[in-house]
XYZ file of C-alpha atoms in Angstrom:
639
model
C -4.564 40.215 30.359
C -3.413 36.665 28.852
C -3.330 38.167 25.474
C -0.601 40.517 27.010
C 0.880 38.380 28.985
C 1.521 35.990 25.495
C 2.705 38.909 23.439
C 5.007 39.722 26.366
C 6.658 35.844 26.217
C 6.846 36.171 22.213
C 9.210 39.707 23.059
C 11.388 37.416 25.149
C 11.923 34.561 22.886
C 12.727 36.693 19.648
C 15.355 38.590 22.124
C 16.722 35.133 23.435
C 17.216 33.862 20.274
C 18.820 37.011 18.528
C 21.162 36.732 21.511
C 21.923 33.454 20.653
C 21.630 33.327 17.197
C 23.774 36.190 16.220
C 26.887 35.376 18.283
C 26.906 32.347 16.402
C 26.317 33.418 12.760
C 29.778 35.598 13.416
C 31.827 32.802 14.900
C 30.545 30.184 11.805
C 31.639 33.174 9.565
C 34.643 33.971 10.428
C 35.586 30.013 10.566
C 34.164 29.780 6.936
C 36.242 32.329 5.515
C 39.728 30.547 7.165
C 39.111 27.003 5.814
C 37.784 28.884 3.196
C 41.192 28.412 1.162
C 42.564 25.146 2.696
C 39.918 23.753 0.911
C 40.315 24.851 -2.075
C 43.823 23.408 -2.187
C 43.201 20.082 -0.718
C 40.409 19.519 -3.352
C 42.806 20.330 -6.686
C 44.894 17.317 -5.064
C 42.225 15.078 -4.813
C 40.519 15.868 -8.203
C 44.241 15.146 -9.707
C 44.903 12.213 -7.776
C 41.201 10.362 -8.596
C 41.285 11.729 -12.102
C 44.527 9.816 -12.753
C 42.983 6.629 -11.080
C 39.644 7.064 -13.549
C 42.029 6.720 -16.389
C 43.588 4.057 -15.531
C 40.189 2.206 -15.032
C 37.754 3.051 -17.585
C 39.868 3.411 -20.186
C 41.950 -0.152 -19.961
C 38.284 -1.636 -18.766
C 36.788 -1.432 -22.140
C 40.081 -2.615 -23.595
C 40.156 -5.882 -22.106
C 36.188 -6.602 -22.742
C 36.694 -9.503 -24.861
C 39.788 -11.137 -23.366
C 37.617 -12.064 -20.165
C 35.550 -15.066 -21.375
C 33.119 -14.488 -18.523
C 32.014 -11.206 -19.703
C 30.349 -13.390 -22.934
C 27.487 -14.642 -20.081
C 25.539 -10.847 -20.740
C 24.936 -11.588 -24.336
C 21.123 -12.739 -24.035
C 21.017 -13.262 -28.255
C 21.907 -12.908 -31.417
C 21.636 -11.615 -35.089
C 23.381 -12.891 -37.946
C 24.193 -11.236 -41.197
C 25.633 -13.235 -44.524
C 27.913 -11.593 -46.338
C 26.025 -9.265 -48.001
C 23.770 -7.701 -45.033
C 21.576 -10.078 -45.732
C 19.964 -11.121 -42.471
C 20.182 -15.387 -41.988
C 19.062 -15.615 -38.205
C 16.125 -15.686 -36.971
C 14.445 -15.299 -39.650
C 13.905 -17.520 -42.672
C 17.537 -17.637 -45.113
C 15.982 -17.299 -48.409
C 18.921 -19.405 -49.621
C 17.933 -22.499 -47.841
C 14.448 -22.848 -48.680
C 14.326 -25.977 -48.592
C 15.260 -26.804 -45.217
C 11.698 -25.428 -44.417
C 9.602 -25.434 -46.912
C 7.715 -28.724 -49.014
C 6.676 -29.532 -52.508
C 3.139 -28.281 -53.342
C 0.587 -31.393 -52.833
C -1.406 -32.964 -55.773
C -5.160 -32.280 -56.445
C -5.708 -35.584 -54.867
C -5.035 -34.797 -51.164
C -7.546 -32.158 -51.643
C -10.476 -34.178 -51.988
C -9.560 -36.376 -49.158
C -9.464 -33.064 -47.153
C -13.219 -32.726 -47.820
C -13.694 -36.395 -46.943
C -11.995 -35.158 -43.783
C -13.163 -31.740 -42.443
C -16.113 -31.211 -44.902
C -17.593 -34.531 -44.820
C -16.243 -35.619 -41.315
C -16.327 -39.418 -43.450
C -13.417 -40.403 -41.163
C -13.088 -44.084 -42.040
C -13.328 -43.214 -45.860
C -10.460 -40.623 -45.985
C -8.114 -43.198 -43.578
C -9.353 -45.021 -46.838
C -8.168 -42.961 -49.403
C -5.376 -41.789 -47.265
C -3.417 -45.080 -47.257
C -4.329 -45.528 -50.798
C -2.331 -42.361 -51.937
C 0.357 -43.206 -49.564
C 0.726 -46.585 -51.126
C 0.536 -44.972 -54.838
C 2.795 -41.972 -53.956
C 7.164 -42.267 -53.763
C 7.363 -38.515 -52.289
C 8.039 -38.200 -48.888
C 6.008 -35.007 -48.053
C 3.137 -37.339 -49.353
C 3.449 -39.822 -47.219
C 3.475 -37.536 -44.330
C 0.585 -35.822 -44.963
C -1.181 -38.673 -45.513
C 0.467 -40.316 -42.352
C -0.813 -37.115 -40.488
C -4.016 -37.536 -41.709
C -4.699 -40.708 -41.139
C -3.504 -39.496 -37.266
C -5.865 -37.161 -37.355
C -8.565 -39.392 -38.434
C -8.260 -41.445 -35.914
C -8.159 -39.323 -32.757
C -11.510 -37.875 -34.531
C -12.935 -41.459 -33.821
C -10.941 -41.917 -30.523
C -9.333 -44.745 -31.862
C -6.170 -43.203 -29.832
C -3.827 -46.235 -28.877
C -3.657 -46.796 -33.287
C -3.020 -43.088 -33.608
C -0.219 -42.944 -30.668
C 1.658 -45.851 -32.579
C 1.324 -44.034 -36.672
C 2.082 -40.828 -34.757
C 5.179 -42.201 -33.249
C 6.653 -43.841 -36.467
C 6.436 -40.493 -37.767
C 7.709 -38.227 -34.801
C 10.612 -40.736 -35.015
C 11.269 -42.313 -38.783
C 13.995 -44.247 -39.529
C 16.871 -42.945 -41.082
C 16.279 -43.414 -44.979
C 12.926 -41.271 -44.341
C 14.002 -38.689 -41.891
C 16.329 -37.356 -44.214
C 13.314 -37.091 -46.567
C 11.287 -34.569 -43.802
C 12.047 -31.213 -42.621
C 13.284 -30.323 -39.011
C 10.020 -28.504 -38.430
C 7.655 -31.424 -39.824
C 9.477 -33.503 -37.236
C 8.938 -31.014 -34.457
C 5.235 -30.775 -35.039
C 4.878 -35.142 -35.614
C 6.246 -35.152 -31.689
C 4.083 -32.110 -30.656
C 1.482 -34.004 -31.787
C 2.597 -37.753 -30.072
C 3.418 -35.118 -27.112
C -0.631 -34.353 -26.859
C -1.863 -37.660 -28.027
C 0.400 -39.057 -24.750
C -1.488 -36.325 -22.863
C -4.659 -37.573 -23.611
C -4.170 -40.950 -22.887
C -3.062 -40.375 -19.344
C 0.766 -42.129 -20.796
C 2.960 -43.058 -18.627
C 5.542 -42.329 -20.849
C 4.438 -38.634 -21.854
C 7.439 -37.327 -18.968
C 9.787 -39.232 -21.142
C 8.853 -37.516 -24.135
C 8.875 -34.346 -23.045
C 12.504 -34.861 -21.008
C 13.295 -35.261 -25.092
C 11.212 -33.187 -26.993
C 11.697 -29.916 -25.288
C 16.009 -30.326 -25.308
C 16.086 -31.738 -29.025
C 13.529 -28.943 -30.024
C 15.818 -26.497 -28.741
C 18.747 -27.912 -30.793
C 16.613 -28.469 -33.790
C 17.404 -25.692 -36.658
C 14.000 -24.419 -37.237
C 12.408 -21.363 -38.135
C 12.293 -19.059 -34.990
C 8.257 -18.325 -34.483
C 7.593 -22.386 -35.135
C 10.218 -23.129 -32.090
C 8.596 -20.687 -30.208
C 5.270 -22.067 -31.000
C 6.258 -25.464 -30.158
C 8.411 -24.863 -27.157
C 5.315 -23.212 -25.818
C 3.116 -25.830 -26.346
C 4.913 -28.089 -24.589
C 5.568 -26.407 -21.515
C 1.359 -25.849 -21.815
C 1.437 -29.818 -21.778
C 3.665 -30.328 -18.767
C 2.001 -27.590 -16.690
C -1.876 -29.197 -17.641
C -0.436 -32.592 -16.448
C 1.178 -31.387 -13.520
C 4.636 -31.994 -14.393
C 6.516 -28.518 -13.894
C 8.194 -29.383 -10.972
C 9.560 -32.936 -12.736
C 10.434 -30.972 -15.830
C 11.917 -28.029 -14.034
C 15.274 -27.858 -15.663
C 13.716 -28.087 -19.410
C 11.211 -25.671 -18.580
C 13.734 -23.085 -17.617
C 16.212 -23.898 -20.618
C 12.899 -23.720 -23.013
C 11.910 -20.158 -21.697
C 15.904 -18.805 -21.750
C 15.751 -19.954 -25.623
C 11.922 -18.092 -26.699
C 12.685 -15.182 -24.846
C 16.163 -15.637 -26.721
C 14.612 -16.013 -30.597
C 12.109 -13.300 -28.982
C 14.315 -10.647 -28.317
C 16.307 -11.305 -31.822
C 12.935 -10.982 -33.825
C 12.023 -7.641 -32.129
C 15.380 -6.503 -33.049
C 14.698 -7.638 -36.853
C 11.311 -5.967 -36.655
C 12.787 -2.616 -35.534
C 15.845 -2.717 -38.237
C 13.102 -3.382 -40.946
C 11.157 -0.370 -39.643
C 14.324 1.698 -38.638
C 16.989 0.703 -41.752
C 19.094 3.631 -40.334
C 19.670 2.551 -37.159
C 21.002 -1.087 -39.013
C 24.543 -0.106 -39.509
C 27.146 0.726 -36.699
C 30.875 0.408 -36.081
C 32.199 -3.163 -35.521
C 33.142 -4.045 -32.174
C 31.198 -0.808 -30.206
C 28.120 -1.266 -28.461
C 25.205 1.677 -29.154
C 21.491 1.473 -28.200
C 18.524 -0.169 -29.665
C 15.287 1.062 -28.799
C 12.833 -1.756 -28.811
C 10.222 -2.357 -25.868
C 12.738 -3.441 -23.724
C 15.911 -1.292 -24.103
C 18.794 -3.532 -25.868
C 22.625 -2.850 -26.826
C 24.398 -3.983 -29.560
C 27.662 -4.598 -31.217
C 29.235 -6.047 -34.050
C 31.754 -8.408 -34.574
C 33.310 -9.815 -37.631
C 32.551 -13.779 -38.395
C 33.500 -15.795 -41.470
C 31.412 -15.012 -44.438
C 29.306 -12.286 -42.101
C 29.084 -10.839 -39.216
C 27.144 -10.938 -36.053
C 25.433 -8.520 -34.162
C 25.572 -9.494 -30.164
C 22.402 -8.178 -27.694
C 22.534 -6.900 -24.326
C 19.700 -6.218 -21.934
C 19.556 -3.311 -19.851
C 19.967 -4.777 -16.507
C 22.954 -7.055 -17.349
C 24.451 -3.956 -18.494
C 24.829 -2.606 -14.385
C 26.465 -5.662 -13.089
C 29.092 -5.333 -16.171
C 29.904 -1.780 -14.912
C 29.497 -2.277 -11.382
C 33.055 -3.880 -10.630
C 34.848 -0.507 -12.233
C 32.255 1.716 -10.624
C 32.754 -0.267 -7.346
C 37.216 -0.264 -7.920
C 36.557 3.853 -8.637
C 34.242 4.866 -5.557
C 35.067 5.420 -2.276
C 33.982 7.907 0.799
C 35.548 10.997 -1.294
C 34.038 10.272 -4.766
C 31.451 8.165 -7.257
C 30.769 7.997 -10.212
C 27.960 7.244 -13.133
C 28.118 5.451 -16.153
C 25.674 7.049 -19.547
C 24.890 4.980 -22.801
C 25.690 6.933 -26.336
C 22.060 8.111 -25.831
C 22.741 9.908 -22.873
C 21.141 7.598 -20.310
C 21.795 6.226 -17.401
C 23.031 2.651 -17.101
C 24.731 2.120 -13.661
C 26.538 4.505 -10.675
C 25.821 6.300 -7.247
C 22.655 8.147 -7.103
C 23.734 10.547 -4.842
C 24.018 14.166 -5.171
C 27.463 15.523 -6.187
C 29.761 17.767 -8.056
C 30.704 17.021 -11.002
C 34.421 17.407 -11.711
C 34.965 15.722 -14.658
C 33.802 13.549 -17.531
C 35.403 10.538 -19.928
C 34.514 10.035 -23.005
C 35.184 5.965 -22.990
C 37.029 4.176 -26.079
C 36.667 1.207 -28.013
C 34.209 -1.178 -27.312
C 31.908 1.612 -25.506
C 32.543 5.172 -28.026
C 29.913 7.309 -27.335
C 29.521 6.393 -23.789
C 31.019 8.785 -21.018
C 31.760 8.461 -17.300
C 30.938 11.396 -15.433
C 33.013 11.605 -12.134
C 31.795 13.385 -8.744
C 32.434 14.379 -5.425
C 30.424 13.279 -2.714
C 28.196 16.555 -1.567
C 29.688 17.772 1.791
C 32.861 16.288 1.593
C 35.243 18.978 2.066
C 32.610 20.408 5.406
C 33.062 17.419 7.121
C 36.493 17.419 6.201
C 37.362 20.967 6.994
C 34.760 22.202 9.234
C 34.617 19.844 12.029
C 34.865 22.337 15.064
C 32.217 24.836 13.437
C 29.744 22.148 13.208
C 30.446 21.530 17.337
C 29.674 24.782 17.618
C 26.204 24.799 15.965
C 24.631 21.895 17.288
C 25.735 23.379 20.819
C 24.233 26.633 19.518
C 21.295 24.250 18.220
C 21.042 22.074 21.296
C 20.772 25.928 23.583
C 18.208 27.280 21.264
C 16.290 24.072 21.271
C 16.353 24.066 25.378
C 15.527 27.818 25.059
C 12.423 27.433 23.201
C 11.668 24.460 25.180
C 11.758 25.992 28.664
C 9.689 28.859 27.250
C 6.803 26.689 25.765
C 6.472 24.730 28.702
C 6.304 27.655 30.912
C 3.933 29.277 28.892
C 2.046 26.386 28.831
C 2.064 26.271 32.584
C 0.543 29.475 33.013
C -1.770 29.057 30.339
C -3.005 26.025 32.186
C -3.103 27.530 35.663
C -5.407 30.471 33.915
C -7.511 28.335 32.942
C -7.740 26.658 36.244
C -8.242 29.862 37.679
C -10.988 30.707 35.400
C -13.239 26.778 36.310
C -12.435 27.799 39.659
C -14.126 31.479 39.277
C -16.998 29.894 37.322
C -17.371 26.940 39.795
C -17.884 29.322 42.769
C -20.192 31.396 41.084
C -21.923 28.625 39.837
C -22.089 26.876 43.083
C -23.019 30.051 44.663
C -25.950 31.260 42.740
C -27.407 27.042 42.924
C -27.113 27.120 46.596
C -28.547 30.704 46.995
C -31.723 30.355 45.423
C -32.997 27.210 47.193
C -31.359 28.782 50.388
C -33.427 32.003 49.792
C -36.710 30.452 48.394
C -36.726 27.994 51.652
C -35.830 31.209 54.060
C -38.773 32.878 52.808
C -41.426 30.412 52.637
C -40.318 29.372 56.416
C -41.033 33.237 57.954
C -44.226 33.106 56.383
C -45.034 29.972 57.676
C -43.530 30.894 61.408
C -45.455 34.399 61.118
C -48.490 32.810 60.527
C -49.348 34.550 57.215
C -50.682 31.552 55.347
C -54.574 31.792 54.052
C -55.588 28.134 54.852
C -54.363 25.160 55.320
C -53.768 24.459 51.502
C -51.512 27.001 51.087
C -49.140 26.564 54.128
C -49.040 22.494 52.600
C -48.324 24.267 49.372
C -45.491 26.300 51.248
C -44.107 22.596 52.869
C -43.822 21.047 49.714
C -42.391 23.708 48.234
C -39.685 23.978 50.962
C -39.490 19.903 50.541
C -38.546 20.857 46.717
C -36.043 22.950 47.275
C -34.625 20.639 49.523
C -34.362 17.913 47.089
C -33.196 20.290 44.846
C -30.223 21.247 47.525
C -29.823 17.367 48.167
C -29.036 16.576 44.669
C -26.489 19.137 44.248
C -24.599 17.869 47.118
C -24.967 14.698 46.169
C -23.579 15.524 43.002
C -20.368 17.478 44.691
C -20.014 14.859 46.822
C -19.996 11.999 43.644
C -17.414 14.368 41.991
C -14.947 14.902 45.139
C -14.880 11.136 45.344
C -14.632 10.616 41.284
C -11.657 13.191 41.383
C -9.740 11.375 44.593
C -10.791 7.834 42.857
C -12.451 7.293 46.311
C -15.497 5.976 44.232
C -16.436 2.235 44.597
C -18.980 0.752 42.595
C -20.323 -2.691 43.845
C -20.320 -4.306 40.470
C -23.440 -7.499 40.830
C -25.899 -9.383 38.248
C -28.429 -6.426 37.894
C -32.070 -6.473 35.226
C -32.036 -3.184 33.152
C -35.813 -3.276 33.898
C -35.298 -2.726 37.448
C -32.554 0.122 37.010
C -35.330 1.960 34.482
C -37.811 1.532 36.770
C -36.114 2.837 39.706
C -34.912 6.180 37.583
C -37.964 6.133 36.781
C -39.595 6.402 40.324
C -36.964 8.922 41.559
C -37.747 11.531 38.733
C -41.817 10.668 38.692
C -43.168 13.671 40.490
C -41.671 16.086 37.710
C -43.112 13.916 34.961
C -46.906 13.976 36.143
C -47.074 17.560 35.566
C -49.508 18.094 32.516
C -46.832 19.391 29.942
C -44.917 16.392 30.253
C -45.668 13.452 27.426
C -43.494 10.738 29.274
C -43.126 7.154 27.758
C -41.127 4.033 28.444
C -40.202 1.293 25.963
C -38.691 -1.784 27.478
C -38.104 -4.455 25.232
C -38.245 -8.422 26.082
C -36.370 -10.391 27.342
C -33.072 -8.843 28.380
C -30.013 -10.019 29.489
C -28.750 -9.607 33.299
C -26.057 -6.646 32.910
C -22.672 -6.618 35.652
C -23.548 -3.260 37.217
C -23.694 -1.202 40.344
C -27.852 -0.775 40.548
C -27.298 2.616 42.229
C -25.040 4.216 40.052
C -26.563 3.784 36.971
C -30.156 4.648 38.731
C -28.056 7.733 39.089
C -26.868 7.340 35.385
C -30.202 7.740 34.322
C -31.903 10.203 36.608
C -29.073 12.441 35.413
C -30.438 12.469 31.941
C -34.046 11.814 32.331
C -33.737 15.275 35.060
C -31.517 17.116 31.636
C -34.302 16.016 29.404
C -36.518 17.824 31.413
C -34.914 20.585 32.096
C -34.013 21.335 28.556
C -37.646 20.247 26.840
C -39.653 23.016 25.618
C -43.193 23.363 27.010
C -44.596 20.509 25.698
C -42.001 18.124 27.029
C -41.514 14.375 24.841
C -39.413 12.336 26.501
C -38.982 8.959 25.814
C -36.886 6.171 27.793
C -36.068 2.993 25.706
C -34.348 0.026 27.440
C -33.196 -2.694 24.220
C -30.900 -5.238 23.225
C -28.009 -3.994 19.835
C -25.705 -6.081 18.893
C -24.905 -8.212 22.451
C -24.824 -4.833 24.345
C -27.777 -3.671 26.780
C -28.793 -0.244 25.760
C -30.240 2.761 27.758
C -31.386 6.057 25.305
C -32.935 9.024 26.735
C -34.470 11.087 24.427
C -36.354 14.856 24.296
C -37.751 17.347 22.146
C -35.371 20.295 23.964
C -33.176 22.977 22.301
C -30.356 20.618 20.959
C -26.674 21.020 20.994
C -24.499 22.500 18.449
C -21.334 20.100 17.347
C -19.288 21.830 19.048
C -21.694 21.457 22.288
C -21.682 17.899 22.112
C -17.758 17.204 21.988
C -17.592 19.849 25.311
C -20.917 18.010 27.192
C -19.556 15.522 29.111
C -16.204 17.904 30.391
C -16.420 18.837 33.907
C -18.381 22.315 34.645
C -19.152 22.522 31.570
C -22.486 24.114 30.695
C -23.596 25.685 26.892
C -25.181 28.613 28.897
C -22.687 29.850 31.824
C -24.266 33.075 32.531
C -25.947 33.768 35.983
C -28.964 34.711 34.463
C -29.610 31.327 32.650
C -33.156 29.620 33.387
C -32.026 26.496 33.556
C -30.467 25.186 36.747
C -27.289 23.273 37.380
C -23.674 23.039 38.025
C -22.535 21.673 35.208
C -21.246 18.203 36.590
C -24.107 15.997 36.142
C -22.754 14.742 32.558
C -19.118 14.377 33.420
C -20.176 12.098 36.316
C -22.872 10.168 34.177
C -19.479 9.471 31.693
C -17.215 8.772 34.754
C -19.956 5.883 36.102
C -20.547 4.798 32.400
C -16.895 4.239 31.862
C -16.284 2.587 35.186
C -18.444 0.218 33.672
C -16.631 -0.395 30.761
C -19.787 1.276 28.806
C -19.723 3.756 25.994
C -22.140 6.676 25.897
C -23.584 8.392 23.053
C -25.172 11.374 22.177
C -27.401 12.570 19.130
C -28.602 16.240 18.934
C -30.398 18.569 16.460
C -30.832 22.154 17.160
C -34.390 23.030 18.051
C -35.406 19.219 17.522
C -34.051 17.768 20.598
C -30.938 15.423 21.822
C -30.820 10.925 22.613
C -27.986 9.977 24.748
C -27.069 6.028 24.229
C -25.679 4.651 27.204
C -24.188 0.527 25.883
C -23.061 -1.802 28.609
C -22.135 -5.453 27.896
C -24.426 -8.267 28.742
């Protein structure tokens, strides 16, 4: 009868919403096809009008690159060609060899090596170190020898003499620095840098505040100032002096990731000669790690190729994109490889695209309008319409659900209510009938002895226990549905709840079949509880373990201490629950067999009000089952 009643309410809906539904697909129809050609019109105008103003921006932009000075700030490095193609920065210009290169060293300095780093005969090779220096008029000599000596030294950690040789040759005077290279320079002061360092010098943040700037000025070859300019931020961060070198840290890191990116670049021409040669003045991708753009420009006696990251590339478009772009229309800006640099990633239609000039050929500007423009433009009263239409169909469906849902729930009220009764009905009968009977035989006179009419009277006092529970049970659950419950909440021992359930349920458990056992651990803590209610607790499931145990009936009580919480388990060896028994136990009525006929007795509420008293006292309960092995309920109150 529900089933038809649902497939009745599904007719109803479909019919409501064709009614509304159709009615408005017409109307939205008939307004689409008269704006239909207004806005067709109105967006020829505007595709004129903003094509004119893309022009006038993207193609005077590029024209007036160079003429703002602060557009030079992008350029993160360079490469420098003589004038021959010959590449002169950053790598080594073969026509200036000297500038880092020194004479070859005589035989001599050899052996004193060995004396050195063979040997490890440090005072002999300062020995025959200052000997050769003495003999020798070259200047590479004497700063090998010089060095050596240095080195000597610190081997011996005789570092206050090596900090003062060291420093006369990190700093010569001026008839001997012109006789050194840049780059033996730089690596003298690296060296007084880490001698300071070792010594704990005061005056190591001095030398650094001058090393790092002068090393950046210093005309070296690119992968020793790297080297160096690394090792000396190493220095300053292993003596703690970042934060006092800040500034010269930052200017050091701008200039290797500088000489870094322009080495890449000359790795990727060597490997890629093709890509080497491009128009002067137009920048085109260069596909290293880190995507770069380049362009040429003419310099005396060479020319100079210019490098652009990526990301400085979107804040260079940005102001056009930003003068072009408005509620109407965006646009997006794509390299001479086709990609992406900068623009509006919204969704569009593309109405045109230009092909930019000058410093960007190859590059393009693809133009859009915004998606939906025109609609909200052009179709303001239709949408009123729908989201009336919507807002109807919404309250349609609405009303419908929840009265559906309504008389689903009142069926299924109807239905506890049927299965109540009967259930109520069939507990009260039997103890009503088996207590009728046994009390005409007894009036008639009928019994045998005197055994059997004592036999009758506590059979008749059976069934009235068995009547007295189910009241009290009925009674329990009126007063847990009104909240009329009240639990007198006092400092209670878990031993003397056990024991009391314990007492109340002990006639069923000396029957022979019944293997009943009690664990109660020591000590326990006092629990907050009403005594009563969870004597009632526990009845509840001790009388369930019974009633569900096979035959042979194992039920075990265990009273114990987990984890701060005071713990109650009940366990059999009965029929078990299914998973889907055990989320349903504890809901009122509820019972896994709810036919008449069942041979177990009950109403179905003696779960629901053990979870109602457990919860009242801020408890959790448990339960574990296994079909055919048997089911543990966990009952955990705080101590």
């Amino acid at each position: 009868m529900i089933k038809n009643k649902n497939t009745q309410m599904k007719w109803i809906i479909l019919l409501l919403a064709i009614a509304v539904i159709l009615p408005t697909v017409c109307l939205l129809w008939f307004m689409t096809q008269a704006v239909k050609n207004e806005r067709l019109a109105i967006r020829q105008k505007l595709v004129d009008s903003y094509l004119a103003r893309a022009e006038d921006i993207f193609y005077k932009f590029p024209e007036t690159f160079w003429s703002q000075e602060k557009n030079h700030g992008i350029i993160c490095s360079h490469v420098l060609y003589d004038a021959n193609e010959n590449i002169t920065y950053p790598v080594v210009p073969e026509n200036f060899p000297d500038l880092f290169k020194t004479n070859e060293l005589p035989d001599s300095i050899h052996k004193i090596w060995k004396l050195e780093f063979t040997d490890n005969n440090y005072p002999q090779a300062i020995k025959e170190y200052e000997t050769l220096s003495n003999a020798s008029s070259q200047g590479d000599i004497k700063h090998e020898c010089h060095l050596g000596i240095v080195r000597c030294l610190t081997k011996q950690n005789k570092l206050p003499e090596a900090v003062k040789i060291c420093h006369e040759l990190a700093y010569p005077d001026e008839y001997i620095e012109g006789k050194y290279t840049p780059q033996l320079i730089c690596q003298d002061r690296l060296m007084l840098a880490s001698l300071y360092s070792r010594t704990n010098d005061k005056d190591l943040l001095k030398e650094l505040q001058k090393q790092i700037p002068e090393t950046i000025k210093l005309f070296i070859i690119s992968e020793k100032k790297i080297f160096i300019l690394n090792q000396l931020i190493d220095i300053a961060k292993a003596n703690d002096l970042t934060e006092s070198l800040k500034t010269e840290i930052k200017n050091a890191k701008k200039i290797i990731d500088k000489s870094l990116v322009s080495l890449e670049v000359v790795d990727y021409f060597e490997q890629n000669p093709d890509q080497k040669s491009h128009a002067l003045n137009s920048f085109y991708k260069i596909r290293v790690s880190e995507p770069l753009y380049g362009f040429y420009l003419k310099i005396n006696n060479g020319k100079m190729l210019n490098l652009v990251k990526k990301y400085d590339m979107i804040p260079f478009w940005q102001k056009s994109i930003v003068d072009f772009s408005d509620e109407l229309v965006f646009c997006r800006i794509f390299d001479n490889d086709g990609q992406l640099i900068a623009g509006d990633a919204s969704e569009g239609e593309l109405f045109k695209t230009l092909n930019l000039k000058n410093h960007f050929q190859g590059w393009k500007a693809e133009l859009y309008l915004r998606s939906g423009i025109f609609n909200q433009a052009a179709d303001k009263k239709r949408f009123i319409y729908i989201w009336v239409a919507s807002i109807v169909i919404v309250l349609m469906f609405a009303s419908t659900l929840l009265a559906s849902s309504a008389v689903l729930k009142q069926a299924k009220l109807n239905r506890l209510k049927n299965d109540f009764i009967a259930t109520v009905t069939h507990e009260l009968k039997t103890p009503l009938a088996s207590t009728r009977l046994l009390v005409d035989t007894l009036l008639e006179g009928k019994c045998a002895d005197k055994q059997q009419e004592t036999e009758y009277l506590q059979l008749i006092s059976k069934e009235n226990a068995r009547l007295g529970r189910l009241i009290d049970n009925f009674l329990t659950f009126s007063r847990m549905e009104r909240n009329k419950q009240v639990f007198a909440m006092t400092p209670t021992s878990p031993v003397e709840i056990a024991n009391a359930a314990t007492e109340a349920i002990q006639t069923k458990f000396e029957k022979e079949n019944v293997h009943f056992t009690m664990d109660i651990a020591k000590p326990l803590p006092m629990i907050n509880a009403d005594k009563d209610a969870m004597t009632t607790v526990l009845v509840n499931l001790l009388d369930n373990a019974y009633k569900y145990s096979n035959e042979n009936k194992e039920i075990e009580l265990r009273v114990f201490v987990d984890d701060s919480n005071v713990c109650f388990a009940v366990k059999d060896n009965g029929i078990g629950l299914t998973r889907r028994q055990m989320k349903k136990v504890f809901d009122k009525f509820y019972q896994a067999d709810n036919s008449l006929s069942r041979k177990v007795e009950g109403t179905g509420l003696g779960l629901s009000i053990v979870k109602f008293i457990v919860d009242a006292h801020k408890g959790k309960i448990e339960v574990e089952s296994k079909i055919g092995k048997g089911s543990e309920f966990k009952i955990k109150l705080n101590s």
